[in-house]
Short mmCIF file of C-alpha atoms and ligand atoms in Angstrom, two decimals:
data_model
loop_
_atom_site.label_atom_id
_atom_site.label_comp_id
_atom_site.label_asym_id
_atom_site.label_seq_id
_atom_site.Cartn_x
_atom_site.Cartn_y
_atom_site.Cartn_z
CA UNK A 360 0.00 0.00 0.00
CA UNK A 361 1.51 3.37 -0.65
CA UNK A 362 1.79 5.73 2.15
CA UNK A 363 2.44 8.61 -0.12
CA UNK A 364 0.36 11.92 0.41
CA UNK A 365 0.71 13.03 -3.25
CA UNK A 366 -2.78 14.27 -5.02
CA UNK A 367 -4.58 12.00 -6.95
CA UNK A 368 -6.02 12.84 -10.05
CA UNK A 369 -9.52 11.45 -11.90
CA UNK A 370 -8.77 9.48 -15.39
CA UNK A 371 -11.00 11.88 -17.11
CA UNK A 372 -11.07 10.27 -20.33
CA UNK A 373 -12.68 7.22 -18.38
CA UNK A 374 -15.04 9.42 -16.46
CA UNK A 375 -16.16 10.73 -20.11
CA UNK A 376 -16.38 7.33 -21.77
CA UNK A 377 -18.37 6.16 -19.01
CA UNK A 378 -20.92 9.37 -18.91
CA UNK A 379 -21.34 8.65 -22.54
CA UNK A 380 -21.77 4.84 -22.66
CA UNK A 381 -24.65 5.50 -19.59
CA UNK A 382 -26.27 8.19 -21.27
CA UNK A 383 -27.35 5.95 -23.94
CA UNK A 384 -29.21 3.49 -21.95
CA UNK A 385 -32.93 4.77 -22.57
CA UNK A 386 -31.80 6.91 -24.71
CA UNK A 387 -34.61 7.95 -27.12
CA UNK A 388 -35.17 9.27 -30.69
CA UNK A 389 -34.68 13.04 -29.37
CA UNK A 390 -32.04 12.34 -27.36
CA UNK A 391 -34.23 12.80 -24.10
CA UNK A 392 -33.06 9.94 -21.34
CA UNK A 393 -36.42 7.87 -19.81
CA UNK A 394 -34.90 5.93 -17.19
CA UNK A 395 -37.54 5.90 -14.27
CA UNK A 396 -36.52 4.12 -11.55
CA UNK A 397 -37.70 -0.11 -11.56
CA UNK A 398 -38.14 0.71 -15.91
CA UNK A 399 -36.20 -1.91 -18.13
CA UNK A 400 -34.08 1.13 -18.96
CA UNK A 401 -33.19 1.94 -14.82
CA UNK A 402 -32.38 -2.17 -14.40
CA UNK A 403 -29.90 -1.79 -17.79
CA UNK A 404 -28.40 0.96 -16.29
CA UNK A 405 -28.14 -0.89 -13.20
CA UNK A 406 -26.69 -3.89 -14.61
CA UNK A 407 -24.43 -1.88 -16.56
CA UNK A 408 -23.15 -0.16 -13.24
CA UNK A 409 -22.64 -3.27 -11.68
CA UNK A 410 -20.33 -4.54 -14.52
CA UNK A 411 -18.10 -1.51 -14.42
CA UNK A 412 -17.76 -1.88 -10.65
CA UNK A 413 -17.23 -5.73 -10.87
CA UNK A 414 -14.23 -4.82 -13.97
CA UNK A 415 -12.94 -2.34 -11.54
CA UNK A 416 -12.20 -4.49 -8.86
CA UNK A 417 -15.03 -3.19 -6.64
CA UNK A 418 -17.60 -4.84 -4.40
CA UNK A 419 -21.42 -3.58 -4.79
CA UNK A 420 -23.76 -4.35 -2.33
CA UNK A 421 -27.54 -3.74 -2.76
CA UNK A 422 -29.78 -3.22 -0.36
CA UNK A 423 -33.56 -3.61 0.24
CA UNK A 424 -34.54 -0.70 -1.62
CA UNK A 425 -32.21 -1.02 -4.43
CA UNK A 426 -29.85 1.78 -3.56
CA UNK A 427 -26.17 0.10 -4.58
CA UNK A 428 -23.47 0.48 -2.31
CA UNK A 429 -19.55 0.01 -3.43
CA UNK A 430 -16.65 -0.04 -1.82
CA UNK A 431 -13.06 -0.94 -2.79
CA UNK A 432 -11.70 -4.30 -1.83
CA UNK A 433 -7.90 -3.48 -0.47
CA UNK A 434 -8.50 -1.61 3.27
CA UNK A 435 -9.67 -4.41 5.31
CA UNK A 436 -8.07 -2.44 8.07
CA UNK A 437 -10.37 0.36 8.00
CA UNK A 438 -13.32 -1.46 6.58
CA UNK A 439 -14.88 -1.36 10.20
CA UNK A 440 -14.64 2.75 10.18
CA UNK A 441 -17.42 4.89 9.84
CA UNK A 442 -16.76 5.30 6.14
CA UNK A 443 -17.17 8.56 3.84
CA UNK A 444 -19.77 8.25 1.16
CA UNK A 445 -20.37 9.85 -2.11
CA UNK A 446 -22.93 9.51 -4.87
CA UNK A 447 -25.92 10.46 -6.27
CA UNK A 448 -28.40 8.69 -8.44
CA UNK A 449 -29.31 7.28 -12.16
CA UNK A 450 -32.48 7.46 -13.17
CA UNK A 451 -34.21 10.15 -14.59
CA UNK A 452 -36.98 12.20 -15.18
CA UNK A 453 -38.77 11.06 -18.06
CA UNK A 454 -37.03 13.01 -21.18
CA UNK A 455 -34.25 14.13 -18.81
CA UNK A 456 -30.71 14.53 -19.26
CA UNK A 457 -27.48 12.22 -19.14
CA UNK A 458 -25.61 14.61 -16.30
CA UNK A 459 -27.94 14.90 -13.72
CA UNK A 460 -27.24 12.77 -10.98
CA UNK A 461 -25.28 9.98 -13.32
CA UNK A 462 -22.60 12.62 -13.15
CA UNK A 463 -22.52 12.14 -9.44
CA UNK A 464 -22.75 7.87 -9.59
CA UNK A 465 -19.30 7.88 -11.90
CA UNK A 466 -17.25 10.68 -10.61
CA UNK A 467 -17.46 8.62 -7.29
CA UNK A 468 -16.70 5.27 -9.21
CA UNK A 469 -14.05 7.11 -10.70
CA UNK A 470 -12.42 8.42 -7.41
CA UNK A 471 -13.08 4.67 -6.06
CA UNK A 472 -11.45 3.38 -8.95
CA UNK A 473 -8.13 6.05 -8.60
CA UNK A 474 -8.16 5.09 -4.14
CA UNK A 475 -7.91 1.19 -5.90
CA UNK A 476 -5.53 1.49 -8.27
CA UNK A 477 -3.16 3.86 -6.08
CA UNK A 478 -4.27 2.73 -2.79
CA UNK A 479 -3.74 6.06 -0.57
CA UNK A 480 -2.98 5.47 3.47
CA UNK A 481 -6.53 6.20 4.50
CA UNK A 482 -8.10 5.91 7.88
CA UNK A 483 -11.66 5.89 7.04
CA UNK A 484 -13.06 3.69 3.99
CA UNK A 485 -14.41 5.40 1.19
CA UNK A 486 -17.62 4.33 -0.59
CA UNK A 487 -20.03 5.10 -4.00
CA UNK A 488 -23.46 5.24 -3.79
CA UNK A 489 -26.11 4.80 -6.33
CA UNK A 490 -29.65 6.07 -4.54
CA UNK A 491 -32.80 4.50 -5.55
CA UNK A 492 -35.51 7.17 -7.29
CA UNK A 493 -34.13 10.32 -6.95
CA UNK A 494 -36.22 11.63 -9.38
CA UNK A 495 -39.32 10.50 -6.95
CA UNK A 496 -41.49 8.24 -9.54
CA UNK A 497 -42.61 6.56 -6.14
CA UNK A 498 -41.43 9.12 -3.42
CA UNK A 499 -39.31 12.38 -3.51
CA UNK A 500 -35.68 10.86 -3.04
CA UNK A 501 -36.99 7.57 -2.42
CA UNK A 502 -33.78 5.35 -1.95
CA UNK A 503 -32.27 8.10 0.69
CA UNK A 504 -35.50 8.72 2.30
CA UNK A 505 -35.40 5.13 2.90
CA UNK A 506 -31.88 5.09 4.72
CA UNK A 507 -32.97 8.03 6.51
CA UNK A 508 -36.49 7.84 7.81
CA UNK A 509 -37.20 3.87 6.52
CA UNK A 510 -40.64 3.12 5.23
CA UNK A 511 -43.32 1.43 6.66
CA UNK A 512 -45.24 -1.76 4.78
CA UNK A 513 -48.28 0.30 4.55
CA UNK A 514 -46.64 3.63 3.46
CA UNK A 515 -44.99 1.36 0.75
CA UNK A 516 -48.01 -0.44 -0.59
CA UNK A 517 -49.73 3.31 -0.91
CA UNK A 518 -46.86 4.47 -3.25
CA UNK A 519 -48.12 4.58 -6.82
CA UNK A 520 -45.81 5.82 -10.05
CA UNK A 521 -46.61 7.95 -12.88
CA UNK A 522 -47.60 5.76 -15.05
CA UNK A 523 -50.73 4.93 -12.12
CA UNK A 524 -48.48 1.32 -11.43
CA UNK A 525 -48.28 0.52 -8.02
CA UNK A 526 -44.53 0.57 -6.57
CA UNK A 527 -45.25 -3.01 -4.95
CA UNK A 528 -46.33 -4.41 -8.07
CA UNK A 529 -43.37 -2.92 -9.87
CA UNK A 530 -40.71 -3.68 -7.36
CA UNK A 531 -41.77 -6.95 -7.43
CA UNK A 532 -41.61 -7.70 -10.73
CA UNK A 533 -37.74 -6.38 -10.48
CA UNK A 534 -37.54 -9.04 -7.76
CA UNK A 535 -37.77 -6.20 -4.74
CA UNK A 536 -38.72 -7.58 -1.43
CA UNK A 537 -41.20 -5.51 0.31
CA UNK A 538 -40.15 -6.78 3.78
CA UNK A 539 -36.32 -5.84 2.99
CA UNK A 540 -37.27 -2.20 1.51
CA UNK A 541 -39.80 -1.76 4.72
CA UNK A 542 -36.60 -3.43 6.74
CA UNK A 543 -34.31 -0.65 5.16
CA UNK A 544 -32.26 2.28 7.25
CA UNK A 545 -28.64 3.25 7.52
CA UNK A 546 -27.18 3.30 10.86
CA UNK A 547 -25.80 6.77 11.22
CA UNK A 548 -22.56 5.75 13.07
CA UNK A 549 -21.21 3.84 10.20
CA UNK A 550 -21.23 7.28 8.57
CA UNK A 551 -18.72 9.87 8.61
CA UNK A 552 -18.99 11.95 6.34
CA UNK A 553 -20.97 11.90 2.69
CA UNK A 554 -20.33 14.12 -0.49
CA UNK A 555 -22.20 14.24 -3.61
CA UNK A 556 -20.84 15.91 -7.21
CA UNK A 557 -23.88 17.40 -9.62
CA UNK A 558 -24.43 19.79 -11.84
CA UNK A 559 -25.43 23.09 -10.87
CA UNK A 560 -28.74 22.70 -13.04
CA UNK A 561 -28.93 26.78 -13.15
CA UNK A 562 -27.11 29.45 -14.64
CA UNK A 563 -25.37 31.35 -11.94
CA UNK A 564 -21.77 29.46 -12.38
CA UNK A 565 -21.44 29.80 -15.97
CA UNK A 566 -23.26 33.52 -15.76
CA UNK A 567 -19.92 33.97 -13.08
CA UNK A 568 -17.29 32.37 -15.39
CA UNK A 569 -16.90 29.96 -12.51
CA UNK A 570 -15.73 26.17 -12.67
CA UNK A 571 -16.49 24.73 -9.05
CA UNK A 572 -19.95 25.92 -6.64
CA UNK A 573 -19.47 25.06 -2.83
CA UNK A 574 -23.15 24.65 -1.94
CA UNK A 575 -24.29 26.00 1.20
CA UNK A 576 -27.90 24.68 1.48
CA UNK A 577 -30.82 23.18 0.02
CA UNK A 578 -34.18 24.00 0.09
CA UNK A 579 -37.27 22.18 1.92
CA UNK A 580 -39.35 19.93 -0.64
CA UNK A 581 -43.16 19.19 -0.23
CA UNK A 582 -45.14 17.55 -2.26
CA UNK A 583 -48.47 15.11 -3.01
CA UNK A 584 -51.65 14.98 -5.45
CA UNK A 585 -54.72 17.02 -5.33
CA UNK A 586 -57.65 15.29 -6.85
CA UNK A 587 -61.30 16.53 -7.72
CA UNK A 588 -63.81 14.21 -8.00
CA UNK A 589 -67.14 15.21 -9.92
CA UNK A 590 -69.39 13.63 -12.32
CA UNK A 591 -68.88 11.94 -15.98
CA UNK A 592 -71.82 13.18 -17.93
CA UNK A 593 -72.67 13.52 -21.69
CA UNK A 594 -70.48 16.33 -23.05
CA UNK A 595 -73.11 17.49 -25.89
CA UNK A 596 -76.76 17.31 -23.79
CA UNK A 597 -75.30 18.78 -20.45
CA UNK A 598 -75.92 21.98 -20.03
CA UNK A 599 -72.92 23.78 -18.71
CA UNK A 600 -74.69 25.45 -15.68
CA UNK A 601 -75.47 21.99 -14.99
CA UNK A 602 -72.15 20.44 -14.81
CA UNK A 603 -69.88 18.67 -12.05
CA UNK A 604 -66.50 18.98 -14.20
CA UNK A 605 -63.35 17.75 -12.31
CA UNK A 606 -60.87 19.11 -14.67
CA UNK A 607 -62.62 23.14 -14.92
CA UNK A 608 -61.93 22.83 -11.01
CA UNK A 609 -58.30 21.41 -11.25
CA UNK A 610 -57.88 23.76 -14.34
CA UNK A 611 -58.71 26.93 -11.73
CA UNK A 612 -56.18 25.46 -9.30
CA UNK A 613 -53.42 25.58 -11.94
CA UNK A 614 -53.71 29.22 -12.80
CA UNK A 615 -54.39 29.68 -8.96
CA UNK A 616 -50.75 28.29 -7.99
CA UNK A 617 -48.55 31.44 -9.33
CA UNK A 618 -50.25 33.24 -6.55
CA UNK A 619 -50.22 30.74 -3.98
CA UNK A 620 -46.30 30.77 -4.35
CA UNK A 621 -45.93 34.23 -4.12
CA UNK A 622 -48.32 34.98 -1.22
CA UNK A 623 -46.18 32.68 0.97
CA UNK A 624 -42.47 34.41 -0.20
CA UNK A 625 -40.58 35.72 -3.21
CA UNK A 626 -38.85 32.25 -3.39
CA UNK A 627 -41.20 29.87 -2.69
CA UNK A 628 -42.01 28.01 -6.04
CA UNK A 629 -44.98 25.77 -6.85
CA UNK A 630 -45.24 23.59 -10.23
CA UNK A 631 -47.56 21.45 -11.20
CA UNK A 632 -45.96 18.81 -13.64
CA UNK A 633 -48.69 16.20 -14.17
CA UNK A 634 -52.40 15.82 -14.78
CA UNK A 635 -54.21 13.16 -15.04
CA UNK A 636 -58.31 12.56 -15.97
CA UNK A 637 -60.86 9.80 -16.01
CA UNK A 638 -62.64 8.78 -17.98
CA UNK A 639 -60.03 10.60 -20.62
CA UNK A 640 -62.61 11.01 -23.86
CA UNK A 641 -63.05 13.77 -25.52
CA UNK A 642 -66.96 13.89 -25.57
CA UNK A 643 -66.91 12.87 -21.58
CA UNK A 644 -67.03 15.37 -18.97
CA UNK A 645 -63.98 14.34 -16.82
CA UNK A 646 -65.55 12.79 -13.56
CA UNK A 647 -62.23 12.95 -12.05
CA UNK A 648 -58.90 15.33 -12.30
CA UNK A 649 -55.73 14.53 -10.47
CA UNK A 650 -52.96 17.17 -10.10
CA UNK A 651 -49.23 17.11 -9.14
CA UNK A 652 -48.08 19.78 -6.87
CA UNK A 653 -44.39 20.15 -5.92
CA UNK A 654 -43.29 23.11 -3.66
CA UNK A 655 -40.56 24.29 -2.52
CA UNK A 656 -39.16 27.08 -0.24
CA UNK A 657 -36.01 27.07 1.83
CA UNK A 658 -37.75 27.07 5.29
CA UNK A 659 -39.63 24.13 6.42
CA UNK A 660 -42.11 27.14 7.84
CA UNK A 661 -43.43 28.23 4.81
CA UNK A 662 -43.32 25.19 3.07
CA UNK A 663 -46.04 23.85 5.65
CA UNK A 664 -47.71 26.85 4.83
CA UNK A 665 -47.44 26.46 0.68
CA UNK A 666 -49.38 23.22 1.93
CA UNK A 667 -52.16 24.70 3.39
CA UNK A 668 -52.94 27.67 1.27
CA UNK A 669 -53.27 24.75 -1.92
CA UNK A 670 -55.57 23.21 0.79
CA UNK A 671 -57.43 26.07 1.18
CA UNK A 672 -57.27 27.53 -2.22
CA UNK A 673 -58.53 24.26 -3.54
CA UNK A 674 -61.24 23.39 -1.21
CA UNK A 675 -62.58 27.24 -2.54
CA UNK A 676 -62.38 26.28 -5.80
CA UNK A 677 -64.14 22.35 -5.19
CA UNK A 678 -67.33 24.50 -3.34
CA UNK A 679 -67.45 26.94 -6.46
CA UNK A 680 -67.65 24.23 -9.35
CA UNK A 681 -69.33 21.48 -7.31
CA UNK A 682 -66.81 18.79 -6.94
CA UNK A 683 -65.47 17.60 -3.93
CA UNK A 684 -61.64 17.50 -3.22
CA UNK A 685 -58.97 15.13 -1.69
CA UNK A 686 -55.56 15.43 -0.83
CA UNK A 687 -52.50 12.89 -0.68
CA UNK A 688 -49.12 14.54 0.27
CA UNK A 689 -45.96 13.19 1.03
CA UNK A 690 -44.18 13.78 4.16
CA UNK A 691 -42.03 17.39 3.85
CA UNK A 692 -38.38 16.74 3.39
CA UNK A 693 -37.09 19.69 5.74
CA UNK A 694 -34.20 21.44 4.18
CA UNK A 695 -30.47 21.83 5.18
CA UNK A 696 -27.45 23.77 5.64
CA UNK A 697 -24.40 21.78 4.61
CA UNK A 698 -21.58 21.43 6.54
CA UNK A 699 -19.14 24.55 7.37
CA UNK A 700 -16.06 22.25 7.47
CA UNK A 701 -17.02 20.41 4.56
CA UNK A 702 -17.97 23.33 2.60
CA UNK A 703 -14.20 24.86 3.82
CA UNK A 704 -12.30 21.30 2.52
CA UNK A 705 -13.75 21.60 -1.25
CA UNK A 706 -12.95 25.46 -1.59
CA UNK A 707 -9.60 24.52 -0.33
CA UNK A 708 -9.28 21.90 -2.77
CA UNK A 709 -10.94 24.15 -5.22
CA UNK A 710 -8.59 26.95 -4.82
CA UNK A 711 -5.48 24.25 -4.62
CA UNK A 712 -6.53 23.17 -7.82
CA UNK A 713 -6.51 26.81 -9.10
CA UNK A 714 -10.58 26.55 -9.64
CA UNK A 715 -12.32 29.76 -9.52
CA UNK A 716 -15.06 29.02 -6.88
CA UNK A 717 -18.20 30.58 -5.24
CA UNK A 718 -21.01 29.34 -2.25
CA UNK A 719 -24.47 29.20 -3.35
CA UNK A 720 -27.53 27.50 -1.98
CA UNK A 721 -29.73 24.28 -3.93
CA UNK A 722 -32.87 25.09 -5.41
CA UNK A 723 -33.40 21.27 -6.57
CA UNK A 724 -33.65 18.61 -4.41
CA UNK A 725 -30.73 16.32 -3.62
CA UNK A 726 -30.15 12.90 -1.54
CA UNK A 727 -27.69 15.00 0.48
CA UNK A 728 -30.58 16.45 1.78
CA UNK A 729 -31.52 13.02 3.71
CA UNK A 730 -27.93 12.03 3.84
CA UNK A 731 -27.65 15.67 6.04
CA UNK A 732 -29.82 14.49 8.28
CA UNK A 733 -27.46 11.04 9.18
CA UNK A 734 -23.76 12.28 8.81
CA UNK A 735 -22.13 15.86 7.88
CA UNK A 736 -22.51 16.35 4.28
CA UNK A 737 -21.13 18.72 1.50
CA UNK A 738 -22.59 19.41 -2.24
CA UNK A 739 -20.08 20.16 -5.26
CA UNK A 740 -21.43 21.75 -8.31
CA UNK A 741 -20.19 22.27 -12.04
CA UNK A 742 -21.58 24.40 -14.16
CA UNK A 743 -24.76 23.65 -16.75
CA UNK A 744 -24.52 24.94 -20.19
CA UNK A 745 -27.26 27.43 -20.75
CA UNK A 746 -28.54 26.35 -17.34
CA UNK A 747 -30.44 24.18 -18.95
CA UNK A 748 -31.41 20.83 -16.96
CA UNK A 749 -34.51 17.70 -16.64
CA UNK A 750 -34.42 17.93 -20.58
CA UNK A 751 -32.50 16.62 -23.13
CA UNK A 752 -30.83 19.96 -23.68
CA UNK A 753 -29.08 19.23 -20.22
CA UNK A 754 -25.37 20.01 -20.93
CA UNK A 755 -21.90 20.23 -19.12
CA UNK A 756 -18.33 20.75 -20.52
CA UNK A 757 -16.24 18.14 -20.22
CA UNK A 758 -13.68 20.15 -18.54
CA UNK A 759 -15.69 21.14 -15.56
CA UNK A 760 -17.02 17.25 -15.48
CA UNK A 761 -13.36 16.34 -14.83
CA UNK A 762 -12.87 19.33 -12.02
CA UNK A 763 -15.68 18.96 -10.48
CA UNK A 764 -14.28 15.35 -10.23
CA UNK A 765 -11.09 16.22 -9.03
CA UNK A 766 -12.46 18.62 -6.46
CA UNK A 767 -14.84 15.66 -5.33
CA UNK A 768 -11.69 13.41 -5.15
CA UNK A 769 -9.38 15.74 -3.05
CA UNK A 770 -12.52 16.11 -0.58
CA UNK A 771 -12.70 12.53 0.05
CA UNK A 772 -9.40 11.80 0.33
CA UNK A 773 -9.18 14.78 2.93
CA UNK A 774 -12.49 13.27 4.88
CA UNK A 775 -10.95 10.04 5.25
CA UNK A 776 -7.79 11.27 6.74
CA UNK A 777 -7.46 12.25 10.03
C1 GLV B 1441 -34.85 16.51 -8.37
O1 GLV B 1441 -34.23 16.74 -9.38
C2 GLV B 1441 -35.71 17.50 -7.80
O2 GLV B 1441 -35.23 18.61 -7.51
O3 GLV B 1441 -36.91 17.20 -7.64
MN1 MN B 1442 -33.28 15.76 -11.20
MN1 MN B 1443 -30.22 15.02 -9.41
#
């Protein structure tokens, strides 16, 4: 083993080569990525990830949710350690991108692979992650939500996807084992410390000419589905005074959620990114109208409150067109202030690296945001081209893929040093 203290460095050719042969699993026609988590594309992806860590040298572990755990075979003397982890996930939203979060999965295979090959003196093991469902098909950052909270049985056989499947169905199918998902939660003190590389997903690095963001914080992230229930009749004989339409009500709730957001704060946001209607014909009037609401706002505070005004606000609106209304959200995941010291170790190994830097705060969601809650935890960004990202426009330079991976490197090996 060598004892030497000299920086390591990220193959970055490798780390490119592998960015590219993942970003065309579920690749489609347009170039858009559609790998939802449990899909045929997620399990290629999966499989594929496995093989590179299995060529590599590198033992992956699975657990009962399906988030992937690696870790490289030489250390058996620190193996025992609380160990520093870093990772992100790979599946996507559906005509997403090839950076976010597979970025993330292979810059820490890559800086597992470089601590394998070159075998640094280390105190602490170091380990990649691969996080179940980032992209919250079941459950906002399902896979770390898991290690964090755990689920129960009942909370999992309630989860249903997009597509209306039923996560237990699905998971079973992959071979997922309801018992070991409900059994699933990471012991905090085999933590010590976990880091996660992504793109930025906004403009403000490249609008600074910057290569490397040291993120401060990320923002609070409810969620859940609003549905109104009214009555199918005969589109041409019903007259429209005498009409119980679902989707008129849901339809006043969309153009009611611009002000929602802003009567709670300036930066509170509110989207709603799916809609769904029964019976779904044309000469029907919809009997039923599901919406998606995902809000955000960086104090747990107000995002209770972006809850209840869309309570409120739509309960108005179910009294003035008849229907009646129902609500399913999902538990809030609070937000969090990454770690000082953590935050202090990549701009050191930012500014070592002679990376122009700068500290700004997450407005997406991330696992570290669960992971924050079980060990101290730091967030790297790179730039995004155009600040374009969750659509197949979503772009970063090579060049700041390969910093961003040597920054991530340097932190680990710094974490798992005394
Ligand atoms: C994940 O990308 C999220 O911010 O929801
Ligand atoms: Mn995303
Ligand atoms: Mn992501």
């Amino acid at each position: 083993m060598s004892t030497s203290t000299a920086r390591l460095s990220v193959n970055g050719p490798r780390l490119v080569a592998d960015l590219k042969a993942l970003g065309s699993i579920g690749c489609g026609p347009g170039g858009g990525l559609d790998r939802t988590s449990f899909s045929a594309a997620d399990g290629e992806a999966r499989a594929w990830l496995l093989g590179r860590c299995a060529e590599a040298g590198l033992r992956a572990e699975v657990d009962g949710i399906g988030n992937i755990v690696v870790s490289p075979d030489y250390d058996a003397r620190t193996a025992a350690q609380p160990a520093v982890w870093s990772g992100s996930h790979i599946d996507t939203v559906p005509n997403g991108g090839a950076f976010d979060g597979a970025l993330g999965v292979l810059a820490a295979l890559e800086c597992l692979r470089r601590i394998q090959e070159e075998r640094p003196a280390l105190d602490r093991p170091v380990r990649a992650v691969m996080f179940t469902d980032e992209e919250g098909n079941y459950a906002h950052l399902f896979g770390s939500s898991a290690l964090a909270r755990g689920f129960s049985r009942t909370e999992l056989e309630s989860l249903t996807g997009r597509d209306g499947d039923r996560f237990a169905d699905t998971f079973a199918a992959t071979g997922g084992d309801l018992d070991a998902a409900t059994a699933t939660k990471l012991d905090p003190a085999t933590l010590h410390a976990t880091v996660e590389l992504h793109i930025e997903q906004g403009p403000t690095l490249e609008q600074l000419g910057h290569d490397i963001g040291v993120v401060t914080g990320i923002v609070a992230l409810g969620g859940g589905v609003v549905s109104f229930r009214g009555r199918a009749d005969h589109a041409g004989t019903t007259p429209m005074n005498q009409r119980r339409d679902a989707l008129t009500a849901a339809g006043a709730l969309l153009v009611a959620l611009p002000e929602v957001a802003s009567s709670v704060s300036e930066r509170a946001v509110v989207t709603s990114g799916i809609v769904t209607v029964e019976p779904g014909s044309a000469n029907v009037i919809p009997g039923l109208a599901r919406v998606t609401v995902d809000f955000r706002e960086a104090e747990t505070d107000l995002v209770d409150v972006l809850q209840t005004t869309i309570v409120d606000v739509a309960r108005e609106i179910a009294l003035r067109y008849g229907v009646q209304v129902e609500f399913d959200f999902e538990v809030t995941i609070p937000p969090v202030r990454l770690d000082a010291s953590i935050q202090a170790t990549i701009e050191a190994a930012a500014a070592a690296r002679e990376l122009l830097y700068s500290s700004l705060p997450s407005g997406a969601g991330h696992d570290s945001q669960n992971m924050a809650q079980l060990a101290p935890t730091g967030m790297i960004f790179v730039p995004s081209i155009d600040g374009r990202s969750h659509c197949p426009e979503e772009n970063t330079a090579w060049i700041d893929v390969e910093n961003g991976a040597n920054v991530l490197l340097d932190t680990l090996v710094s974490l798992a040093r005394d």
